[in-house]
Amino acid sequence: MVSKVRANMRTCSKTTLVKAELRDDGTIGIHIATDCDNVRQYAKLLGDTVTIEDCTDYRNSRIFADDIRMVLSLPCLVPSAVINAASMEAGLLTTSCAKRAGSNDNEFVLDG
């Protein structure tokens, strides 16, 4: 099965589709398709594979590592999309939960 998560960055009008697929060796293959040059650079630095540990150990996760994530703006949702797709593929996030939720989002609350 391939797990997919889309990051819709409406503040910068960019969209990224992350696909994750569990491999026979236990790693998770990652493919990132985007219209953002910075995310393309992030994908290149991240490479095409993450591990279960990248999904469970934030401090040591390559997905959020400073030297990989440095090309992205701080509010960029792509690393979260990678972690969600990889977690779903690894069985750490159930597809029923993902289906029920539909999405996670940040809502701007503006007075007036």
PDB file of C-alpha atoms in Angstrom:
ATOM      1  CA  MET A   1       0.000   0.000   0.000  1.00  0.00           C
ATOM      2  CA  VAL A   2       1.117   3.580  -0.589  1.00  0.00           C
ATOM      3  CA  SER A   3       0.158   6.226   1.962  1.00  0.00           C
ATOM      4  CA  LYS A   4      -0.332   9.776   0.687  1.00  0.00           C
ATOM      5  CA  VAL A   5      -0.564  13.119   2.462  1.00  0.00           C
ATOM      6  CA  ARG A   6      -0.973  16.509   0.804  1.00  0.00           C
ATOM      7  CA  ALA A   7       0.396  19.672   2.402  1.00  0.00           C
ATOM      8  CA  ASN A   8      -1.566  22.715   1.273  1.00  0.00           C
ATOM      9  CA  MET A   9       0.405  25.811   2.199  1.00  0.00           C
ATOM     10  CA  ARG A  10      -2.166  28.457   1.423  1.00  0.00           C
ATOM     11  CA  THR A  11      -0.033  31.307   2.811  1.00  0.00           C
ATOM     12  CA  CYS A  12       2.533  30.767   0.070  1.00  0.00           C
ATOM     13  CA  SER A  13       0.209  29.112  -2.483  1.00  0.00           C
ATOM     14  CA  LYS A  14       2.322  25.937  -2.681  1.00  0.00           C
ATOM     15  CA  THR A  15       1.174  22.312  -2.649  1.00  0.00           C
ATOM     16  CA  THR A  16       3.153  19.182  -1.892  1.00  0.00           C
ATOM     17  CA  LEU A  17       2.132  15.529  -2.180  1.00  0.00           C
ATOM     18  CA  VAL A  18       4.093  13.074  -0.042  1.00  0.00           C
ATOM     19  CA  LYS A  19       3.906   9.367  -0.836  1.00  0.00           C
ATOM     20  CA  ALA A  20       5.274   6.767   1.563  1.00  0.00           C
ATOM     21  CA  GLU A  21       5.681   3.054   0.933  1.00  0.00           C
ATOM     22  CA  LEU A  22       6.932   0.405   3.351  1.00  0.00           C
ATOM     23  CA  ARG A  23       9.842  -1.527   1.863  1.00  0.00           C
ATOM     24  CA  ASP A  24      10.809  -5.156   2.404  1.00  0.00           C
ATOM     25  CA  ASP A  25      13.816  -4.111   4.503  1.00  0.00           C
ATOM     26  CA  GLY A  26      11.588  -2.214   6.974  1.00  0.00           C
ATOM     27  CA  THR A  27      12.509   1.264   5.769  1.00  0.00           C
ATOM     28  CA  ILE A  28       9.931   3.622   4.326  1.00  0.00           C
ATOM     29  CA  GLY A  29      10.376   4.934   0.807  1.00  0.00           C
ATOM     30  CA  ILE A  30       9.461   8.615   0.430  1.00  0.00           C
ATOM     31  CA  HIS A  31       8.537  10.460  -2.751  1.00  0.00           C
ATOM     32  CA  ILE A  32       7.827  14.200  -2.599  1.00  0.00           C
ATOM     33  CA  ALA A  33       6.108  15.981  -5.517  1.00  0.00           C
ATOM     34  CA  THR A  34       5.833  19.755  -5.171  1.00  0.00           C
ATOM     35  CA  ASP A  35       5.654  23.111  -6.893  1.00  0.00           C
ATOM     36  CA  CYS A  36       8.024  24.651  -4.321  1.00  0.00           C
ATOM     37  CA  ASP A  37      11.762  25.004  -4.963  1.00  0.00           C
ATOM     38  CA  ASN A  38      12.545  24.977  -1.232  1.00  0.00           C
ATOM     39  CA  VAL A  39      10.619  21.747  -0.711  1.00  0.00           C
ATOM     40  CA  ARG A  40      12.439  20.196  -3.685  1.00  0.00           C
ATOM     41  CA  GLN A  41      15.714  21.055  -1.935  1.00  0.00           C
ATOM     42  CA  TYR A  42      14.389  19.580   1.330  1.00  0.00           C
ATOM     43  CA  ALA A  43      13.434  16.377  -0.521  1.00  0.00           C
ATOM     44  CA  LYS A  44      16.919  16.158  -2.000  1.00  0.00           C
ATOM     45  CA  LEU A  45      18.523  16.590   1.431  1.00  0.00           C
ATOM     46  CA  LEU A  46      16.127  14.109   3.067  1.00  0.00           C
ATOM     47  CA  GLY A  47      16.614  11.483   0.391  1.00  0.00           C
ATOM     48  CA  ASP A  48      14.133   8.813  -0.595  1.00  0.00           C
ATOM     49  CA  THR A  49      14.104   6.750   2.606  1.00  0.00           C
ATOM     50  CA  VAL A  50      13.209   7.265   6.258  1.00  0.00           C
ATOM     51  CA  THR A  51      13.116   4.809   9.148  1.00  0.00           C
ATOM     52  CA  ILE A  52      10.596   3.980  11.843  1.00  0.00           C
ATOM     53  CA  GLU A  53      12.919   5.772  14.256  1.00  0.00           C
ATOM     54  CA  ASP A  54      12.564   8.935  12.159  1.00  0.00           C
ATOM     55  CA  CYS A  55       8.831   8.703  12.926  1.00  0.00           C
ATOM     56  CA  THR A  56       9.131   7.958  16.637  1.00  0.00           C
ATOM     57  CA  ASP A  57      12.225   9.799  17.910  1.00  0.00           C
ATOM     58  CA  TYR A  58      11.779  13.525  17.304  1.00  0.00           C
ATOM     59  CA  ARG A  59      15.161  14.499  18.730  1.00  0.00           C
ATOM     60  CA  ASN A  60      17.029  12.229  16.301  1.00  0.00           C
ATOM     61  CA  SER A  61      14.557  12.293  13.398  1.00  0.00           C
ATOM     62  CA  ARG A  62      16.073  13.152  10.017  1.00  0.00           C
ATOM     63  CA  ILE A  63      12.656  14.482   8.947  1.00  0.00           C
ATOM     64  CA  PHE A  64      13.028  17.376  11.399  1.00  0.00           C
ATOM     65  CA  ALA A  65      16.841  17.610  11.504  1.00  0.00           C
ATOM     66  CA  ASP A  66      18.080  21.195  11.371  1.00  0.00           C
ATOM     67  CA  ASP A  67      20.619  20.515   8.604  1.00  0.00           C
ATOM     68  CA  ILE A  68      17.872  19.032   6.375  1.00  0.00           C
ATOM     69  CA  ARG A  69      14.923  21.247   7.301  1.00  0.00           C
ATOM     70  CA  MET A  70      16.997  24.469   7.118  1.00  0.00           C
ATOM     71  CA  VAL A  71      15.853  25.223   3.553  1.00  0.00           C
ATOM     72  CA  LEU A  72      12.186  25.478   4.609  1.00  0.00           C
ATOM     73  CA  SER A  73      10.364  28.336   6.259  1.00  0.00           C
ATOM     74  CA  LEU A  74       9.467  27.699   9.900  1.00  0.00           C
ATOM     75  CA  PRO A  75       5.701  27.366   9.296  1.00  0.00           C
ATOM     76  CA  CYS A  76       6.135  24.901   6.395  1.00  0.00           C
ATOM     77  CA  LEU A  77       3.860  21.874   6.825  1.00  0.00           C
ATOM     78  CA  VAL A  78       5.869  19.504   4.630  1.00  0.00           C
ATOM     79  CA  PRO A  79       7.878  17.826   7.414  1.00  0.00           C
ATOM     80  CA  SER A  80       4.582  17.103   9.179  1.00  0.00           C
ATOM     81  CA  ALA A  81       3.197  15.668   5.948  1.00  0.00           C
ATOM     82  CA  VAL A  82       6.260  13.408   5.668  1.00  0.00           C
ATOM     83  CA  ILE A  83       5.869  12.194   9.252  1.00  0.00           C
ATOM     84  CA  ASN A  84       2.138  11.604   8.767  1.00  0.00           C
ATOM     85  CA  ALA A  85       2.553   9.667   5.512  1.00  0.00           C
ATOM     86  CA  ALA A  86       5.418   7.580   6.896  1.00  0.00           C
ATOM     87  CA  SER A  87       3.559   6.941  10.164  1.00  0.00           C
ATOM     88  CA  MET A  88       0.450   5.839   8.308  1.00  0.00           C
ATOM     89  CA  GLU A  89       2.490   3.538   6.101  1.00  0.00           C
ATOM     90  CA  ALA A  90       4.251   2.038   9.140  1.00  0.00           C
ATOM     91  CA  GLY A  91       0.968   1.435  10.953  1.00  0.00           C
ATOM     92  CA  LEU A  92       1.635   4.070  13.627  1.00  0.00           C
ATOM     93  CA  LEU A  93      -1.363   6.057  12.377  1.00  0.00           C
ATOM     94  CA  THR A  94      -4.339   3.992  11.278  1.00  0.00           C
ATOM     95  CA  THR A  95      -6.022   4.629   7.969  1.00  0.00           C
ATOM     96  CA  SER A  96      -9.387   4.649   9.768  1.00  0.00           C
ATOM     97  CA  CYS A  97      -8.174   7.477  12.016  1.00  0.00           C
ATOM     98  CA  ALA A  98      -6.790   9.352   8.988  1.00  0.00           C
ATOM     99  CA  LYS A  99     -10.042   8.843   7.101  1.00  0.00           C
ATOM    100  CA  ARG A 100     -12.135  10.014  10.058  1.00  0.00           C
ATOM    101  CA  ALA A 101      -9.965  13.110  10.599  1.00  0.00           C
ATOM    102  CA  GLY A 102      -9.685  14.020   6.926  1.00  0.00           C
ATOM    103  CA  SER A 103      -7.024  16.612   7.708  1.00  0.00           C
ATOM    104  CA  ASN A 104      -5.186  18.475  10.417  1.00  0.00           C
ATOM    105  CA  ASP A 105      -5.011  22.218  10.004  1.00  0.00           C
ATOM    106  CA  ASN A 106      -4.078  25.518  11.547  1.00  0.00           C
ATOM    107  CA  GLU A 107      -6.800  28.110  11.514  1.00  0.00           C
ATOM    108  CA  PHE A 108      -5.986  31.808  11.607  1.00  0.00           C
ATOM    109  CA  VAL A 109      -8.251  33.500  14.150  1.00  0.00           C
ATOM    110  CA  LEU A 110      -8.454  37.184  13.313  1.00  0.00           C
ATOM    111  CA  ASP A 111     -10.489  39.628  15.357  1.00  0.00           C
ATOM    112  CA  GLY A 112     -12.602  42.117  13.448  1.00  0.00           C
TER     113      GLY A 112
END
